[in-house]
Amino acid sequence: MDNFSYLAQSAFPLVWILVPAIGAFVRTRHASSPQQALETWQRWWAIGAFGCGSLWMTVAFLGAPDVMATAIGFDRTPFMFEIAFANLGLAVMGFRAASASARERTTIGIGGGMFLWGALIGHLYQWFAGGDHAPGNTGGVLVTDLLIPAVMITLAVRSRRLEPTPPRSATQAAAA
């Protein structure tokens, strides 16, 4: 594989971070409040990074399993079918997060993080222990596996902190 092809394949996953970030940035330039800007960022991230990125992986693993096997540096195995449907689950959660509460978005980010951070550890292990330098095992996939859930969680936690706190009732105040 020539250098350009390797670089293009290795960097491609970054599309799922860059497009939502650019879209959210453009969309929030004239936001009327920090809360509105934060909501826009969360929706772009949920749909673009989490939803579309995971749906793309589903389609790629189901539609071109031999290409994906080569990209990640492994032989084709039945496990790839499972990876496709795990990514489909992430896509559904990402699309759901677009209209979810901050609390639910936090949960979605944590749930997605369990899969993606586990995958990140697996990629690093294969890289260092197994010498797997395939473009789908190193490069952009490491960044997306780390950042997609981390940013989702960070945005949701920030959103919860900006939510107005309901007034305390007399009973709650007395109990405190």
CSV table of C-alpha atoms in Angstrom, one decimal:
chain,number,residue,atom,x,y,z
A,1,MET,CA,0.0,0.0,0.0
A,2,ASP,CA,1.4,3.4,-0.9
A,3,ASN,CA,1.8,6.2,1.6
A,4,PHE,CA,-1.2,8.3,0.3
A,5,SER,CA,-3.6,5.3,0.4
A,6,TYR,CA,-2.4,4.3,3.9
A,7,LEU,CA,-2.8,7.9,5.1
A,8,ALA,CA,-6.3,8.3,3.5
A,9,GLN,CA,-7.5,5.0,5.0
A,10,SER,CA,-6.0,5.8,8.4
A,11,ALA,CA,-7.4,9.3,8.5
A,12,PHE,CA,-10.9,8.6,7.2
A,13,PRO,CA,-12.5,8.0,10.6
A,14,LEU,CA,-11.7,11.6,11.5
A,15,VAL,CA,-14.6,12.6,9.2
A,16,TRP,CA,-17.0,11.5,11.9
A,17,ILE,CA,-15.4,14.1,14.3
A,18,LEU,CA,-14.6,16.9,11.9
A,19,VAL,CA,-18.0,17.2,10.1
A,20,PRO,CA,-20.1,17.4,13.3
A,21,ALA,CA,-17.6,19.8,14.9
A,22,ILE,CA,-17.6,22.1,11.8
A,23,GLY,CA,-21.3,21.9,11.5
A,24,ALA,CA,-21.9,22.7,15.1
A,25,PHE,CA,-19.4,25.5,15.0
A,26,VAL,CA,-21.1,27.1,12.0
A,27,ARG,CA,-24.6,26.6,13.4
A,28,THR,CA,-23.7,28.2,16.8
A,29,ARG,CA,-21.9,31.3,15.7
A,30,HIS,CA,-25.0,33.4,16.4
A,31,ALA,CA,-26.6,31.3,19.1
A,32,SER,CA,-28.7,33.4,21.5
A,33,SER,CA,-27.5,31.7,24.6
A,34,PRO,CA,-24.8,29.2,25.9
A,35,GLN,CA,-27.6,26.7,26.5
A,36,GLN,CA,-28.8,26.9,22.9
A,37,ALA,CA,-25.2,26.6,21.6
A,38,LEU,CA,-24.6,23.6,23.8
A,39,GLU,CA,-27.8,21.9,22.6
A,40,THR,CA,-26.8,22.4,19.0
A,41,TRP,CA,-23.4,20.9,19.7
A,42,GLN,CA,-24.9,17.9,21.4
A,43,ARG,CA,-27.3,17.3,18.5
A,44,TRP,CA,-24.6,17.6,15.9
A,45,TRP,CA,-22.4,15.3,17.9
A,46,ALA,CA,-25.1,12.7,18.6
A,47,ILE,CA,-26.2,12.5,15.0
A,48,GLY,CA,-23.0,13.1,13.1
A,49,ALA,CA,-20.3,11.5,15.2
A,50,PHE,CA,-22.2,8.9,17.2
A,51,GLY,CA,-25.1,8.0,14.9
A,52,CYS,CA,-23.7,8.4,11.4
A,53,GLY,CA,-20.2,7.2,12.3
A,54,SER,CA,-21.5,4.1,13.9
A,55,LEU,CA,-24.0,3.5,11.1
A,56,TRP,CA,-21.2,3.8,8.6
A,57,MET,CA,-19.2,1.1,10.5
A,58,THR,CA,-22.3,-1.1,10.4
A,59,VAL,CA,-22.7,-0.8,6.7
A,60,ALA,CA,-18.9,-1.2,6.1
A,61,PHE,CA,-18.7,-4.4,8.2
A,62,LEU,CA,-21.8,-5.9,6.7
A,63,GLY,CA,-21.3,-4.7,3.1
A,64,ALA,CA,-17.6,-5.1,2.6
A,65,PRO,CA,-16.3,-7.5,5.3
A,66,ASP,CA,-13.2,-8.4,3.3
A,67,VAL,CA,-12.2,-4.8,2.9
A,68,MET,CA,-12.8,-4.1,6.6
A,69,ALA,CA,-10.8,-7.2,7.6
A,70,THR,CA,-7.9,-6.0,5.5
A,71,ALA,CA,-8.2,-2.5,6.9
A,72,ILE,CA,-8.0,-3.7,10.5
A,73,GLY,CA,-5.2,-6.1,9.8
A,74,PHE,CA,-7.1,-9.4,10.4
A,75,ASP,CA,-8.5,-12.3,8.5
A,76,ARG,CA,-12.3,-12.3,8.0
A,77,THR,CA,-14.1,-13.8,10.9
A,78,PRO,CA,-17.7,-14.3,12.0
A,79,PHE,CA,-16.9,-11.8,14.8
A,80,MET,CA,-17.0,-9.0,12.3
A,81,PHE,CA,-20.8,-9.6,12.0
A,82,GLU,CA,-21.0,-9.0,15.7
A,83,ILE,CA,-19.0,-5.8,15.4
A,84,ALA,CA,-21.4,-4.6,12.7
A,85,PHE,CA,-24.4,-5.1,15.0
A,86,ALA,CA,-22.7,-3.6,18.0
A,87,ASN,CA,-22.1,-0.5,15.9
A,88,LEU,CA,-25.7,-0.6,14.8
A,89,GLY,CA,-26.6,-0.4,18.5
A,90,LEU,CA,-24.3,2.6,18.9
A,91,ALA,CA,-26.0,4.3,15.9
A,92,VAL,CA,-29.4,3.8,17.4
A,93,MET,CA,-28.2,5.3,20.7
A,94,GLY,CA,-26.6,8.2,18.8
A,95,PHE,CA,-29.7,9.0,16.9
A,96,ARG,CA,-31.8,8.7,20.1
A,97,ALA,CA,-29.4,11.1,21.9
A,98,ALA,CA,-30.3,13.9,19.4
A,99,SER,CA,-33.6,14.4,21.3
A,100,ALA,CA,-32.7,13.0,24.7
A,101,SER,CA,-32.2,14.6,28.1
A,102,ALA,CA,-28.8,15.5,29.3
A,103,ARG,CA,-29.0,12.6,31.8
A,104,GLU,CA,-29.8,10.1,29.0
A,105,ARG,CA,-27.1,11.5,26.8
A,106,THR,CA,-24.6,10.9,29.6
A,107,THR,CA,-25.8,7.3,29.9
A,108,ILE,CA,-25.6,6.9,26.1
A,109,GLY,CA,-22.0,8.3,26.1
A,110,ILE,CA,-21.0,6.0,28.9
A,111,GLY,CA,-22.6,3.0,27.2
A,112,GLY,CA,-20.9,3.8,23.9
A,113,GLY,CA,-17.7,4.4,25.7
A,114,MET,CA,-17.7,0.9,27.2
A,115,PHE,CA,-17.6,-0.5,23.6
A,116,LEU,CA,-15.4,2.1,22.0
A,117,TRP,CA,-12.9,2.4,24.8
A,118,GLY,CA,-12.6,-1.4,24.9
A,119,ALA,CA,-12.0,-1.3,21.2
A,120,LEU,CA,-9.4,1.4,21.7
A,121,ILE,CA,-7.6,-0.8,24.2
A,122,GLY,CA,-7.8,-3.7,21.7
A,123,HIS,CA,-6.4,-1.6,18.9
A,124,LEU,CA,-3.5,-0.4,21.1
A,125,TYR,CA,-2.8,-4.0,22.2
A,126,GLN,CA,-2.7,-5.2,18.6
A,127,TRP,CA,-0.5,-2.3,17.6
A,128,PHE,CA,2.1,-2.8,20.3
A,129,ALA,CA,1.9,-6.5,21.1
A,130,GLY,CA,1.1,-7.8,17.7
A,131,GLY,CA,2.7,-5.2,15.4
A,132,ASP,CA,-0.6,-4.4,13.6
A,133,HIS,CA,0.0,-1.2,11.8
A,134,ALA,CA,-3.0,-1.6,9.5
A,135,PRO,CA,-4.8,1.7,8.7
A,136,GLY,CA,-8.0,0.6,10.4
A,137,ASN,CA,-6.1,-0.4,13.6
A,138,THR,CA,-4.0,2.8,14.1
A,139,GLY,CA,-4.5,6.5,13.3
A,140,GLY,CA,-7.9,8.0,13.1
A,141,VAL,CA,-9.8,5.1,14.6
A,142,LEU,CA,-7.8,5.6,17.9
A,143,VAL,CA,-8.9,9.2,18.0
A,144,THR,CA,-12.6,8.5,17.2
A,145,ASP,CA,-12.8,5.6,19.7
A,146,LEU,CA,-11.5,7.9,22.4
A,147,LEU,CA,-13.3,11.2,21.6
A,148,ILE,CA,-16.8,10.2,20.4
A,149,PRO,CA,-18.0,9.0,23.8
A,150,ALA,CA,-15.8,11.4,25.8
A,151,VAL,CA,-17.2,14.4,24.0
A,152,MET,CA,-20.8,13.1,24.3
A,153,ILE,CA,-20.3,12.7,28.1
A,154,THR,CA,-18.6,16.1,28.5
A,155,LEU,CA,-21.3,18.0,26.6
A,156,ALA,CA,-24.1,16.2,28.5
A,157,VAL,CA,-22.5,16.9,31.9
A,158,ARG,CA,-22.0,20.5,31.0
A,159,SER,CA,-25.6,20.7,29.9
A,160,ARG,CA,-26.8,19.3,33.2
A,161,ARG,CA,-24.8,21.9,35.1
A,162,LEU,CA,-26.4,24.7,33.1
A,163,GLU,CA,-29.9,23.4,33.7
A,164,PRO,CA,-31.9,25.6,36.1
A,165,THR,CA,-32.3,24.0,39.5
A,166,PRO,CA,-36.0,23.7,40.6
A,167,PRO,CA,-37.0,25.6,43.7
A,168,ARG,CA,-36.8,23.5,46.8
A,169,SER,CA,-40.0,22.9,48.7
A,170,ALA,CA,-40.4,23.6,52.4
A,171,THR,CA,-40.2,19.9,53.1
A,172,GLN,CA,-36.9,19.5,51.2
A,173,ALA,CA,-35.4,22.6,52.8
A,174,ALA,CA,-36.4,21.3,56.3
A,175,ALA,CA,-34.9,17.9,55.6
A,176,ALA,CA,-31.5,19.4,54.5
